[in-house]
Amino acid sequence: MDDKDRLYQFGMGENFHAQHYFGAHPKGEGYQFRVWAPNARDIAVIGDFTNWTAQPFSLEKNEAGVWEGVIPEAKTGQLYKYLVTRHNGQQVEKLDPFAYYLEDRPSTAAILRPFSEHKWKDGLWMGRRKRFGFKKRPVTIYEVHASSWKKGMTFKDLTRELIPYLAKMNYTHVEFMPLMAHPLGASWGYQLMGYFAFEHTYGTPEEFQEFVDTCHQHNIGVIVDWVPGHFTQNDDALAYFDGTPTFEYQDSDRAKNVRWGALNFDLGKNQVQSFLISSALFWVEHYHIDGIRVDAVSNMLYRDYDEGPWTPNVYGGNRNLEGYDFLRRLNGIMKDRHPDVMMIAEESTAATPITKDLEEDGLGFDYKWNMGWMNDILRFYESDPIYRQYDFNLVTFSFMYCFNERFVLPFSHDEVVHGKKSLMHKMWGDRYNQFAGLRNLLAYQICHPGKKLLFMGSEFGQFLEWKCDHQLEWQNLSEEDQLNQKMQDFTSHLNQFYKNHKALWQNDETYDGLEIIDADNTAETVLSFIRKDDKGDILVCVFNMTPVERQNFTIGVPYAGIYEEVLNTEMETFGGVWKEHNPQMRTQAHQWKNYQNTLSFTLPALGASIWKIKRKLKK
């Protein structure tokens, strides 16, 4: 494809590798520059090669509103910016929207450097990913903020320390909060300025490529958060780039994001679609990432989602028609080119089908964060057990809709910050009971249908809530009572347990993989259900939500046989008080609800007990 075709397709919203045309690229002995700014009065390049503002190099504008020119004096490693003369004569220095490299914060100059090609060694992983996909595979995600897992680390350090930790903890995937360039660390990366630039605080693009490559060699997938709905309003970034609405909406009410102090992309503009879809494909293709979590989907779907004034669409409704069409198009293009890449939506409403196929008028995402489940279950586990019998529906309601969409069950960063307390601190009771509650909670998450996500620090029961400018409380692991260390060991064991049992993930999208035994035992506040794999092998999952041990506890089971307990969250090695598992138990031929067989055992206080059939018996 020649430059004329690339330019035409950009204007039509069809150039999905726009970074090859725009930005700065080697040309002869210098560099060629291109930037889209249709309403600018003039654009010049300033940088090390022009003595900055002393000798700006003016670009020429073509018929499509793109300014371009070749600067022979520009050399690799030098810094540059665009000096934009807006339509009103105001001059402002702007970063290059298509830059691959930016200098350290708070400066925003781009660095002249071609994107280096990595010699990938992950062919085996990529082949398996293409062959097996992810829907009938175990997915348990460790969510990480790159600069606060351990303070001051770059991805070179994380390759050395985080990857062995992920392997030790038996996670299948790691998910990073946004790694694209952002001007303020306190935004956690959710107000971006560089959609192709790697955040320099975290190291270099090459270090991140090496990190992903090494993850794949250790059978760990990598997911990255991406923010196509809104961007930072800083004047040296994308905001009103040429002095008029360029990347943002023409309507100031729609352009302004009151809630987050940001600007919303005009998702109906062809050039913006080319820009954003190019960014998504760039991260998938140049970094080999295995999934994209699209942030704040509700903000792109509904005109009234924000706190500011809004106007109805042409049909009188609140749907953002442009945002809806953009998300469908994004997923269609991604799935056409990379069907084995996981597309995940962070979305908090139920008004739009998120994971239904495009042909069924859905958005075409693979998964949606189950925010309703997360809010209900945390509210339940925060409550005093004496009152839980009255709120048991908070635990059981999700079984009514758990297959309406394909879900990820998230305990994410949003739930352990801004005064919400850490996951462990949310739990009821003294220190011992808080850890018991947390083990119970994570076991429930593992057994409930849906993929799993846990934010860093929760795996070992960190007590203090997360702060983006502090590292995790790793010193907790050396506490004298060893409860944090045992919690960490439990999470590692639980993740491996999940991977080892196909019943927990192989049939994860229909009621064929789930059978409720008893969701009505509010008096004892005990929930029991069965998970099944494709061959009909089962796990019997029983959860005691109160700190009362239930001896000779009885439930119905579908098969006569000898059952063995394969997980008990109250084992001493995990921080509990049980020294031995329940003994193997033989079923009794008794009627119990719709079951012809019963299983009786001791149910640990505030504990989970999971059973499988060791040997089936004839009735």
Coordinates of C-alpha atoms in Angstrom, one line a residue:
M1 CA 0.0 0.0 0.0
D2 CA 1.4 3.4 -1.0
D3 CA 1.2 6.6 1.0
K4 CA -1.7 7.9 -1.0
D5 CA -3.8 4.8 -0.2
R6 CA -2.8 5.0 3.5
L7 CA -3.9 8.6 3.7
Y8 CA -7.2 7.9 1.9
Q9 CA -8.0 5.0 4.2
F10 CA -7.1 7.0 7.3
G11 CA -9.8 9.5 6.2
M12 CA -12.3 6.7 5.6
G13 CA -11.6 5.1 9.0
E14 CA -10.0 2.1 7.3
N15 CA -6.3 2.6 8.1
F16 CA -5.7 0.2 10.9
H17 CA -1.9 0.6 10.9
A18 CA -1.9 4.4 10.8
Q19 CA 1.4 4.5 12.8
H20 CA 3.3 3.4 9.6
Y21 CA 2.2 6.6 7.8
F22 CA 2.0 9.2 10.7
G23 CA 4.6 10.1 13.2
A24 CA 8.3 10.3 12.5
H25 CA 10.1 7.7 10.3
P26 CA 13.6 7.5 8.9
K27 CA 13.8 9.0 5.4
G28 CA 17.2 9.2 3.6
E29 CA 19.6 10.7 6.1
G30 CA 16.9 12.3 8.2
Y31 CA 13.3 11.8 9.2
Q32 CA 9.9 12.3 7.6
F33 CA 7.2 13.8 9.9
R34 CA 3.4 13.6 9.4
V35 CA 0.7 14.9 11.8
W36 CA -3.1 15.3 11.3
A37 CA -4.3 18.8 12.2
P38 CA -6.8 19.9 9.6
N39 CA -7.7 23.3 11.1
A40 CA -4.2 24.5 12.2
R41 CA -2.9 27.7 10.6
D42 CA 0.6 26.4 10.6
I43 CA 2.6 23.5 12.0
A44 CA 6.4 23.4 12.5
V45 CA 8.7 20.8 14.0
I46 CA 11.0 21.9 16.8
G47 CA 13.6 19.9 18.5
D48 CA 17.3 19.3 19.1
F49 CA 17.9 19.6 15.4
T50 CA 16.3 23.0 15.2
N51 CA 17.8 24.4 18.4
W52 CA 14.2 24.2 19.5
T53 CA 12.2 27.4 19.0
A54 CA 15.1 29.3 17.4
Q55 CA 14.7 27.6 13.9
P56 CA 11.4 25.8 13.6
F57 CA 11.0 23.7 10.5
S58 CA 7.6 24.3 8.9
L59 CA 5.6 21.4 7.4
E60 CA 3.3 21.6 4.4
K61 CA -0.4 20.8 4.5
N62 CA -1.9 18.3 2.1
E63 CA -5.5 18.1 0.9
A64 CA -6.5 15.8 3.8
G65 CA -5.4 18.1 6.5
V66 CA -2.1 16.3 7.2
W67 CA 1.1 18.3 7.7
E68 CA 4.2 16.7 6.4
G69 CA 7.9 17.2 5.6
V70 CA 11.3 15.7 5.6
I71 CA 14.1 17.1 7.9
P72 CA 17.5 15.9 6.8
E73 CA 19.1 17.2 10.0
A74 CA 16.9 15.1 12.3
K75 CA 18.8 12.2 13.7
T76 CA 18.0 9.1 15.8
G77 CA 17.9 9.8 19.5
Q78 CA 17.0 13.5 19.2
L79 CA 14.0 15.0 20.8
Y80 CA 11.2 16.8 19.0
K81 CA 7.7 18.4 19.3
Y82 CA 5.2 20.0 17.0
L83 CA 4.8 23.7 17.3
V84 CA 1.1 24.2 16.4
T85 CA -0.2 27.6 15.3
R86 CA -3.9 27.3 16.0
H87 CA -6.6 28.9 13.9
N88 CA -6.7 31.9 16.3
G89 CA -3.0 32.5 16.1
Q90 CA -2.2 30.9 19.4
Q91 CA 1.0 28.8 19.4
V92 CA 1.3 25.7 21.5
E93 CA 3.8 22.9 21.7
K94 CA 2.3 19.4 21.2
L95 CA 3.5 15.9 21.5
D96 CA 3.4 13.6 18.5
P97 CA 0.2 11.4 18.8
F98 CA 1.9 8.6 17.0
A99 CA 5.2 8.6 18.8
Y100 CA 6.7 5.3 20.0
Y101 CA 9.0 6.9 22.5
L102 CA 8.5 9.8 24.9
E103 CA 11.0 11.3 27.3
D104 CA 10.6 11.0 31.1
R105 CA 7.7 12.7 32.8
P106 CA 6.8 15.5 33.2
S107 CA 8.4 16.4 29.9
T108 CA 6.5 15.3 26.7
A109 CA 8.9 15.5 23.8
A110 CA 9.0 12.5 21.5
I111 CA 12.3 10.7 20.8
L112 CA 13.3 10.0 17.2
R113 CA 13.8 6.2 17.2
P114 CA 12.4 3.6 14.9
F115 CA 10.4 0.8 16.7
S116 CA 12.8 -2.0 17.1
E117 CA 11.9 -5.5 15.9
H118 CA 12.1 -8.2 18.6
K119 CA 13.2 -11.7 17.9
W120 CA 10.4 -13.6 19.4
K121 CA 10.9 -17.0 21.0
D122 CA 7.3 -17.7 22.0
G123 CA 6.3 -19.7 18.9
L124 CA 5.1 -22.6 21.0
W125 CA 2.8 -20.4 23.1
M126 CA 1.4 -18.6 20.1
G127 CA 0.7 -21.9 18.4
R128 CA -1.1 -23.2 21.4
R129 CA -3.0 -20.0 21.8
K130 CA -4.2 -20.2 18.3
R131 CA -5.1 -23.9 18.6
F132 CA -6.8 -24.0 22.0
G133 CA -8.0 -20.4 22.5
F134 CA -9.2 -19.5 26.0
K135 CA -12.9 -20.2 26.4
K136 CA -12.5 -23.8 27.4
R137 CA -9.3 -23.1 29.3
P138 CA -8.5 -22.1 32.9
V139 CA -8.1 -18.3 33.2
T140 CA -7.1 -16.8 36.6
I141 CA -5.7 -13.3 36.2
Y142 CA -3.3 -11.4 38.5
E143 CA -4.0 -7.7 38.1
V144 CA -0.9 -5.5 38.6
H145 CA 0.0 -1.8 38.7
A146 CA 3.5 -2.0 37.2
S147 CA 5.2 0.7 39.4
S148 CA 3.8 -0.3 42.8
W149 CA 4.1 -4.1 42.8
K150 CA 7.6 -3.4 44.0
K151 CA 8.7 0.2 44.1
G152 CA 11.0 1.5 41.4
M153 CA 11.0 -1.5 39.2
T154 CA 11.0 -1.4 35.4
F155 CA 10.0 -4.3 33.2
K156 CA 13.6 -5.4 33.2
D157 CA 13.3 -6.0 36.9
L158 CA 9.8 -7.4 36.6
T159 CA 11.0 -10.0 34.1
R160 CA 13.4 -11.1 36.8
E161 CA 11.1 -11.0 39.8
L162 CA 7.4 -10.9 38.8
I163 CA 7.4 -13.8 36.3
P164 CA 8.8 -16.3 38.8
Y165 CA 6.2 -15.1 41.3
L166 CA 3.4 -15.6 38.8
A167 CA 4.7 -19.1 38.1
K168 CA 5.0 -19.8 41.8
M169 CA 1.4 -18.5 42.4
N170 CA 0.1 -20.6 39.5
Y171 CA -1.6 -17.7 37.7
T172 CA -2.5 -18.3 34.0
H173 CA -2.4 -14.6 33.1
V174 CA -1.2 -11.2 34.3
E175 CA -3.1 -8.0 33.6
F176 CA -1.5 -4.6 33.7
M177 CA -3.2 -1.3 34.4
P178 CA -2.5 0.9 31.3
L179 CA 1.1 0.9 30.1
M180 CA 0.6 3.6 27.5
A181 CA 2.2 7.0 28.2
H182 CA 0.3 9.1 30.7
P183 CA 1.3 12.5 32.3
L184 CA 0.3 11.7 35.9
G185 CA 1.0 8.6 37.9
A186 CA -1.9 9.3 40.2
S187 CA -4.2 8.6 37.2
W188 CA -2.9 5.0 37.3
G189 CA -2.7 5.3 33.6
Y190 CA -6.3 5.8 32.8
Q191 CA -5.8 9.3 31.3
L192 CA -3.5 8.7 28.4
M193 CA -1.6 11.0 26.2
G194 CA 0.4 8.5 24.1
Y195 CA -1.6 5.7 22.5
F196 CA 1.5 4.2 20.8
A197 CA 4.1 5.2 23.3
F198 CA 5.2 3.0 26.2
E199 CA 5.1 4.7 29.6
H200 CA 8.8 5.5 30.2
T201 CA 8.4 5.2 34.0
Y202 CA 8.0 1.4 33.4
G203 CA 11.1 1.0 31.3
T204 CA 11.5 0.7 27.5
P205 CA 9.3 -0.9 24.9
E206 CA 12.1 -3.5 24.3
E207 CA 12.0 -4.5 28.0
F208 CA 8.3 -5.0 27.8
Q209 CA 8.6 -7.1 24.7
E210 CA 11.2 -9.3 26.5
F211 CA 8.8 -9.5 29.5
V212 CA 5.9 -10.7 27.3
D213 CA 8.2 -13.2 25.5
T214 CA 9.5 -14.6 28.8
C215 CA 5.9 -14.8 30.2
H216 CA 4.9 -16.9 27.2
Q217 CA 7.9 -19.2 27.6
H218 CA 6.6 -19.8 31.2
N219 CA 3.0 -20.4 29.9
I220 CA 1.7 -17.1 31.3
G221 CA -0.5 -14.8 29.2
V222 CA -0.4 -11.0 29.3
I223 CA -3.4 -8.7 29.2
V224 CA -3.2 -4.9 29.0
D225 CA -5.8 -2.3 30.0
W226 CA -6.6 0.2 27.2
V227 CA -8.6 3.4 27.3
P228 CA -10.3 4.3 24.0
G229 CA -13.1 6.4 25.4
H230 CA -11.4 9.4 26.9
F231 CA -7.9 11.0 27.2
T232 CA -6.1 13.6 29.2
Q233 CA -7.1 17.2 28.8
N234 CA -3.5 18.4 29.1
D235 CA -2.9 21.1 26.6
D236 CA 0.4 19.6 25.3
A237 CA -1.2 16.3 24.4
L238 CA -4.2 15.5 22.2
A239 CA -6.6 18.1 23.6
Y240 CA -7.9 20.4 20.9
F241 CA -4.8 19.6 18.9
D242 CA -5.2 22.1 16.1
G243 CA -7.2 24.6 18.2
T244 CA -10.6 23.1 17.3
P245 CA -12.2 19.7 18.2
T246 CA -9.9 17.3 16.5
F247 CA -9.9 14.0 18.5
E248 CA -12.8 15.1 20.7
Y249 CA -16.5 15.8 20.0
Q250 CA -17.6 19.1 18.4
D251 CA -20.3 19.4 21.1
S252 CA -18.5 20.7 24.2
D253 CA -20.9 18.9 26.5
R254 CA -20.1 15.5 24.8
A255 CA -16.4 16.4 24.6
K256 CA -16.0 17.2 28.3
N257 CA -15.8 14.3 30.7
V258 CA -16.8 15.9 34.0
R259 CA -16.5 12.8 36.2
W260 CA -12.8 12.1 35.3
G261 CA -11.7 15.6 34.3
A262 CA -10.9 14.3 30.8
L263 CA -12.0 14.7 27.2
N264 CA -14.1 12.1 25.3
F265 CA -13.0 10.8 21.9
D266 CA -15.4 11.5 19.0
L267 CA -15.8 7.8 18.3
G268 CA -17.9 8.5 15.1
K269 CA -15.1 10.4 13.4
N270 CA -13.3 8.3 10.8
Q271 CA -9.8 9.5 11.6
V272 CA -10.3 8.8 15.3
Q273 CA -11.4 5.3 14.5
S274 CA -8.3 4.7 12.4
F275 CA -6.2 6.1 15.2
L276 CA -7.7 4.0 18.0
I277 CA -8.0 0.7 16.2
S278 CA -4.4 1.2 15.0
S279 CA -3.4 1.6 18.6
A280 CA -5.2 -1.6 19.7
L281 CA -3.7 -3.7 16.9
F282 CA -0.3 -2.2 17.6
W283 CA -0.2 -3.5 21.1
V284 CA -1.4 -6.9 20.0
E285 CA 1.0 -7.2 17.1
H286 CA 4.1 -5.5 18.3
Y287 CA 4.0 -6.8 21.9
H288 CA 2.2 -10.2 21.4
I289 CA -0.2 -9.4 24.2
D290 CA -2.9 -12.0 24.7
G291 CA -5.8 -9.8 25.7
I292 CA -7.1 -6.2 25.9
R293 CA -9.3 -5.0 28.7
V294 CA -11.3 -2.0 27.4
D295 CA -11.8 0.5 30.2
A296 CA -15.0 2.4 30.9
V297 CA -17.2 0.9 28.2
S298 CA -20.3 2.4 29.8
N299 CA -18.9 5.9 29.2
M300 CA -18.8 5.0 25.5
L301 CA -22.2 3.4 25.3
Y302 CA -24.4 6.0 27.1
R303 CA -24.7 9.7 26.6
D304 CA -26.0 10.2 30.2
Y305 CA -23.3 8.1 31.9
D306 CA -21.3 11.2 32.9
E307 CA -22.3 13.7 35.6
G308 CA -22.6 16.7 33.2
P309 CA -25.4 17.8 30.9
W310 CA -26.4 15.5 28.0
T311 CA -28.7 15.5 25.0
P312 CA -30.6 12.5 23.6
N313 CA -29.5 10.9 20.3
V314 CA -31.5 11.3 17.1
Y315 CA -34.0 8.7 18.3
G316 CA -34.5 10.4 21.6
G317 CA -32.6 7.8 23.6
N318 CA -29.5 7.8 25.8
R319 CA -27.4 5.4 23.7
N320 CA -24.2 6.8 22.2
L321 CA -24.7 5.4 18.7
E322 CA -21.2 6.3 17.6
G323 CA -19.7 4.5 20.6
Y324 CA -21.8 1.5 20.1
D325 CA -20.8 1.2 16.5
F326 CA -17.1 1.8 17.3
L327 CA -17.0 -1.0 19.8
R328 CA -18.7 -3.4 17.5
R329 CA -16.2 -2.4 14.7
L330 CA -13.2 -2.7 17.1
N331 CA -14.2 -6.2 18.1
G332 CA -15.0 -7.3 14.5
I333 CA -11.7 -6.1 13.2
M334 CA -9.7 -7.7 16.1
K335 CA -11.5 -11.0 15.9
D336 CA -11.1 -11.1 12.1
R337 CA -7.3 -10.6 12.5
H338 CA -6.6 -12.1 15.9
P339 CA -9.4 -14.4 17.0
D340 CA -7.3 -15.9 19.8
V341 CA -6.8 -12.5 21.5
M342 CA -9.1 -12.0 24.5
M343 CA -11.3 -8.8 24.4
I344 CA -12.6 -7.9 27.8
A345 CA -15.1 -5.1 28.7
E346 CA -15.1 -3.2 32.0
E347 CA -18.9 -2.4 31.9
S348 CA -21.2 -1.8 34.8
T349 CA -24.7 -1.9 33.3
A350 CA -27.0 -4.6 31.9
A351 CA -28.8 -2.6 29.2
T352 CA -26.6 -3.7 26.3
P353 CA -25.5 -7.2 25.4
I354 CA -21.7 -7.0 25.7
T355 CA -20.5 -10.6 24.9
K356 CA -23.2 -11.6 22.4
D357 CA -21.9 -12.1 18.8
L358 CA -22.0 -9.2 16.4
E359 CA -24.5 -11.2 14.3
E360 CA -26.8 -11.2 17.3
D361 CA -26.6 -7.4 17.7
G362 CA -24.1 -7.8 20.6
L363 CA -20.8 -5.9 21.0
G364 CA -18.7 -9.0 20.3
F365 CA -16.5 -8.9 23.4
D366 CA -15.3 -12.2 24.8
Y367 CA -15.9 -11.3 28.4
K368 CA -17.5 -8.7 30.6
W369 CA -16.4 -7.8 34.1
N370 CA -19.3 -9.0 36.4
M371 CA -19.5 -5.8 38.5
G372 CA -22.9 -6.8 40.0
W373 CA -21.5 -10.1 41.4
M374 CA -18.5 -8.3 42.8
N375 CA -20.6 -5.6 44.6
D376 CA -23.0 -8.2 46.0
I377 CA -20.5 -10.7 47.2
L378 CA -18.2 -8.1 48.9
R379 CA -21.2 -6.5 50.6
F380 CA -22.2 -9.9 51.9
Y381 CA -18.7 -10.9 53.2
E382 CA -18.3 -7.5 54.9
S383 CA -21.4 -8.1 57.0
D384 CA -21.6 -9.6 60.4
P385 CA -22.3 -13.4 60.0
I386 CA -25.2 -13.1 62.4
Y387 CA -27.1 -11.1 59.8
R388 CA -26.0 -13.0 56.7
Q389 CA -29.0 -15.3 56.7
Y390 CA -31.1 -12.3 55.9
D391 CA -28.9 -11.3 52.9
F392 CA -28.3 -14.7 51.5
N393 CA -29.7 -13.6 48.1
L394 CA -26.5 -11.5 47.7
V395 CA -24.6 -14.8 47.3
T396 CA -27.2 -16.7 45.3
F397 CA -28.7 -14.1 43.0
S398 CA -25.8 -14.3 40.5
F399 CA -26.8 -17.9 39.6
M400 CA -29.9 -16.4 38.0
Y401 CA -27.9 -14.5 35.4
C402 CA -24.4 -15.9 35.4
F403 CA -24.7 -17.2 31.8
N404 CA -26.5 -14.2 30.4
E405 CA -23.0 -12.9 29.4
R406 CA -19.6 -14.5 29.5
F407 CA -18.1 -13.1 32.7
V408 CA -14.8 -12.3 34.4
L409 CA -15.3 -12.3 38.2
P410 CA -13.1 -9.3 39.3
F411 CA -11.7 -8.4 42.7
S412 CA -9.9 -5.4 41.1
H413 CA -7.9 -2.4 42.1
D414 CA -11.1 -0.3 42.3
E415 CA -12.2 -2.3 45.3
V416 CA -9.1 -1.8 47.5
V417 CA -8.5 2.0 47.2
H418 CA -10.0 5.4 48.2
G419 CA -11.1 4.3 51.7
K420 CA -12.7 1.0 50.6
K421 CA -10.2 -1.0 52.5
S422 CA -8.1 -4.0 51.3
L423 CA -9.9 -7.2 50.5
M424 CA -8.7 -8.8 53.7
H425 CA -9.6 -5.7 55.8
K426 CA -13.2 -6.0 54.4
M427 CA -13.6 -9.4 56.0
W428 CA -15.6 -9.7 59.3
G429 CA -14.0 -10.4 62.7
D430 CA -10.6 -10.6 64.3
R431 CA -7.4 -11.4 62.4
Y432 CA -7.9 -15.1 62.4
N433 CA -11.5 -14.8 61.1
Q434 CA -10.6 -12.3 58.5
F435 CA -8.2 -14.7 56.9
A436 CA -10.7 -17.5 57.2
G437 CA -13.3 -15.3 55.4
L438 CA -10.8 -14.4 52.7
R439 CA -10.0 -18.0 52.0
N440 CA -13.7 -18.7 51.9
L441 CA -14.3 -15.8 49.5
L442 CA -11.5 -16.8 47.1
A443 CA -12.6 -20.4 47.1
Y444 CA -16.1 -19.2 46.2
Q445 CA -14.7 -17.1 43.4
I446 CA -12.8 -20.1 42.0
C447 CA -15.8 -22.4 42.1
H448 CA -18.4 -19.9 40.7
P449 CA -18.8 -19.9 36.9
G450 CA -16.6 -17.3 35.1
K451 CA -13.0 -16.4 34.6
K452 CA -11.1 -15.0 37.7
L453 CA -9.2 -11.8 38.5
L454 CA -7.5 -10.8 41.7
F455 CA -5.6 -7.6 42.4
M456 CA -2.1 -7.8 43.6
G457 CA -1.6 -7.9 47.4
S458 CA -5.0 -9.7 47.9
E459 CA -3.3 -13.0 47.3
F460 CA -1.5 -12.8 50.7
G461 CA -4.0 -10.8 52.6
Q462 CA -2.4 -7.3 52.6
F463 CA -4.2 -5.3 55.3
L464 CA -3.5 -1.8 54.1
E465 CA -5.4 -0.6 51.1
W466 CA -3.5 -0.1 47.9
K467 CA -1.7 3.2 47.3
C468 CA -0.2 3.8 43.8
D469 CA 2.9 5.5 45.2
H470 CA 3.7 2.7 47.7
Q471 CA 4.8 -0.8 47.0
L472 CA 2.9 -3.8 48.4
E473 CA 3.3 -4.7 52.1
W474 CA 5.8 -7.5 51.4
Q475 CA 7.0 -7.3 55.0
N476 CA 3.6 -8.8 56.0
L477 CA 5.0 -12.2 54.8
S478 CA 7.5 -12.2 57.7
E479 CA 4.8 -11.7 60.4
E480 CA 5.3 -13.9 63.4
D481 CA 1.9 -15.6 63.1
Q482 CA 2.7 -16.5 59.4
L483 CA -0.9 -15.9 58.4
N484 CA 0.0 -13.8 55.4
Q485 CA 2.5 -16.4 54.3
K486 CA -0.1 -19.2 54.7
M487 CA -2.6 -17.1 52.8
Q488 CA -0.1 -16.8 50.0
D489 CA 0.4 -20.5 50.0
F490 CA -3.3 -21.1 50.0
T491 CA -3.8 -18.8 46.9
S492 CA -1.1 -20.6 45.1
H493 CA -2.7 -24.0 46.0
L494 CA -6.1 -22.7 45.0
N495 CA -5.0 -21.6 41.6
Q496 CA -3.3 -24.9 40.9
F497 CA -6.5 -26.7 42.2
Y498 CA -8.5 -24.6 39.7
K499 CA -6.2 -25.5 36.8
N500 CA -6.2 -29.2 37.8
H501 CA -10.0 -29.6 37.8
K502 CA -11.7 -29.2 34.4
A503 CA -15.1 -29.1 36.1
L504 CA -14.2 -25.5 37.2
W505 CA -13.5 -24.1 33.7
Q506 CA -14.2 -26.5 30.8
N507 CA -18.0 -26.0 30.8
D508 CA -18.1 -22.5 32.1
E509 CA -20.7 -20.8 29.9
T510 CA -24.0 -22.8 30.3
Y511 CA -26.0 -24.4 33.0
D512 CA -24.6 -27.8 31.7
G513 CA -21.6 -27.1 33.9
L514 CA -23.5 -26.0 37.0
E515 CA -26.1 -27.7 39.3
I516 CA -27.4 -26.1 42.4
I517 CA -27.8 -28.5 45.3
D518 CA -29.1 -26.1 47.9
A519 CA -29.4 -22.3 47.7
D520 CA -32.2 -22.0 50.3
N521 CA -30.3 -22.9 53.5
T522 CA -30.5 -19.4 54.9
A523 CA -30.9 -20.5 58.5
E524 CA -27.4 -22.1 58.5
T525 CA -26.2 -19.8 55.7
V526 CA -24.7 -22.7 53.7
L527 CA -24.5 -22.8 49.9
S528 CA -23.9 -26.0 47.9
F529 CA -23.6 -26.6 44.2
I530 CA -21.9 -28.9 41.7
R531 CA -19.6 -28.0 38.9
K532 CA -19.3 -30.4 35.9
D533 CA -16.8 -30.9 33.1
D534 CA -17.7 -32.0 29.5
K535 CA -17.5 -35.7 30.5
G536 CA -19.7 -35.3 33.5
D537 CA -17.1 -35.5 36.2
I538 CA -18.2 -33.4 39.1
L539 CA -17.0 -31.3 42.1
V540 CA -19.3 -30.8 45.0
C541 CA -18.7 -27.3 46.4
V542 CA -20.0 -26.4 49.9
F543 CA -19.6 -23.0 51.6
N544 CA -20.3 -22.3 55.2
M545 CA -20.7 -18.5 55.5
T546 CA -20.8 -18.4 59.3
P547 CA -18.2 -19.2 62.0
V548 CA -20.1 -22.2 63.3
E549 CA -18.8 -25.7 62.6
R550 CA -21.6 -28.0 61.2
Q551 CA -21.0 -31.5 62.3
N552 CA -22.8 -34.3 60.4
F553 CA -23.9 -31.8 57.8
T554 CA -25.9 -33.5 55.1
I555 CA -26.6 -32.6 51.4
G556 CA -28.0 -34.5 48.5
V557 CA -25.7 -35.7 45.7
P558 CA -26.4 -37.1 42.3
Y559 CA -24.4 -40.3 42.5
A560 CA -24.0 -43.1 45.0
G561 CA -20.4 -43.7 45.8
I562 CA -17.4 -43.0 48.0
Y563 CA -16.5 -39.3 48.1
E564 CA -13.2 -37.7 49.2
E565 CA -12.6 -34.1 50.3
V566 CA -10.1 -32.5 47.9
L567 CA -10.1 -28.9 49.3
N568 CA -10.8 -27.7 52.8
T569 CA -10.0 -24.0 53.4
E570 CA -9.6 -24.5 57.1
M571 CA -6.5 -26.7 56.9
E572 CA -3.7 -25.8 59.3
T573 CA -1.3 -25.4 56.5
F574 CA -3.5 -22.6 55.1
G575 CA -3.9 -20.8 58.4
G576 CA -6.9 -22.7 59.8
V577 CA -7.2 -25.2 62.6
W578 CA -7.9 -28.5 60.9
K579 CA -4.9 -30.9 61.0
E580 CA -6.6 -33.5 58.7
H581 CA -9.2 -33.6 56.0
N582 CA -12.6 -35.1 56.5
P583 CA -12.3 -38.9 56.0
Q584 CA -13.6 -40.4 52.8
M585 CA -17.4 -40.7 53.1
R586 CA -19.8 -43.2 51.6
T587 CA -23.2 -41.9 50.5
Q588 CA -26.4 -43.1 52.0
A589 CA -29.5 -44.0 50.1
H590 CA -31.9 -41.4 51.3
Q591 CA -34.3 -39.0 49.6
W592 CA -33.0 -35.4 49.9
K593 CA -34.9 -32.9 47.8
N594 CA -34.6 -34.3 44.3
Y595 CA -31.6 -36.5 45.1
Q596 CA -31.7 -40.2 46.0
N597 CA -28.3 -40.2 47.8
T598 CA -26.9 -38.1 50.7
L599 CA -23.4 -37.2 51.8
S600 CA -22.7 -36.3 55.4
F601 CA -19.5 -34.7 56.8
T602 CA -18.2 -32.0 59.1
L603 CA -18.4 -28.6 57.5
P604 CA -15.7 -26.3 58.9
A605 CA -16.6 -23.0 60.5
L606 CA -16.4 -20.1 58.0
G607 CA -14.9 -22.6 55.6
A608 CA -15.3 -24.2 52.2
S609 CA -15.3 -28.0 51.6
I610 CA -15.0 -29.4 48.1
W611 CA -15.6 -33.1 47.3
K612 CA -15.2 -35.4 44.3
I613 CA -16.1 -39.0 43.7
K614 CA -13.4 -41.4 44.4
R615 CA -15.5 -44.4 43.3
K616 CA -19.0 -44.7 42.0
L617 CA -21.2 -47.4 43.5
K618 CA -24.3 -49.1 42.0
K619 CA -27.5 -48.1 43.7

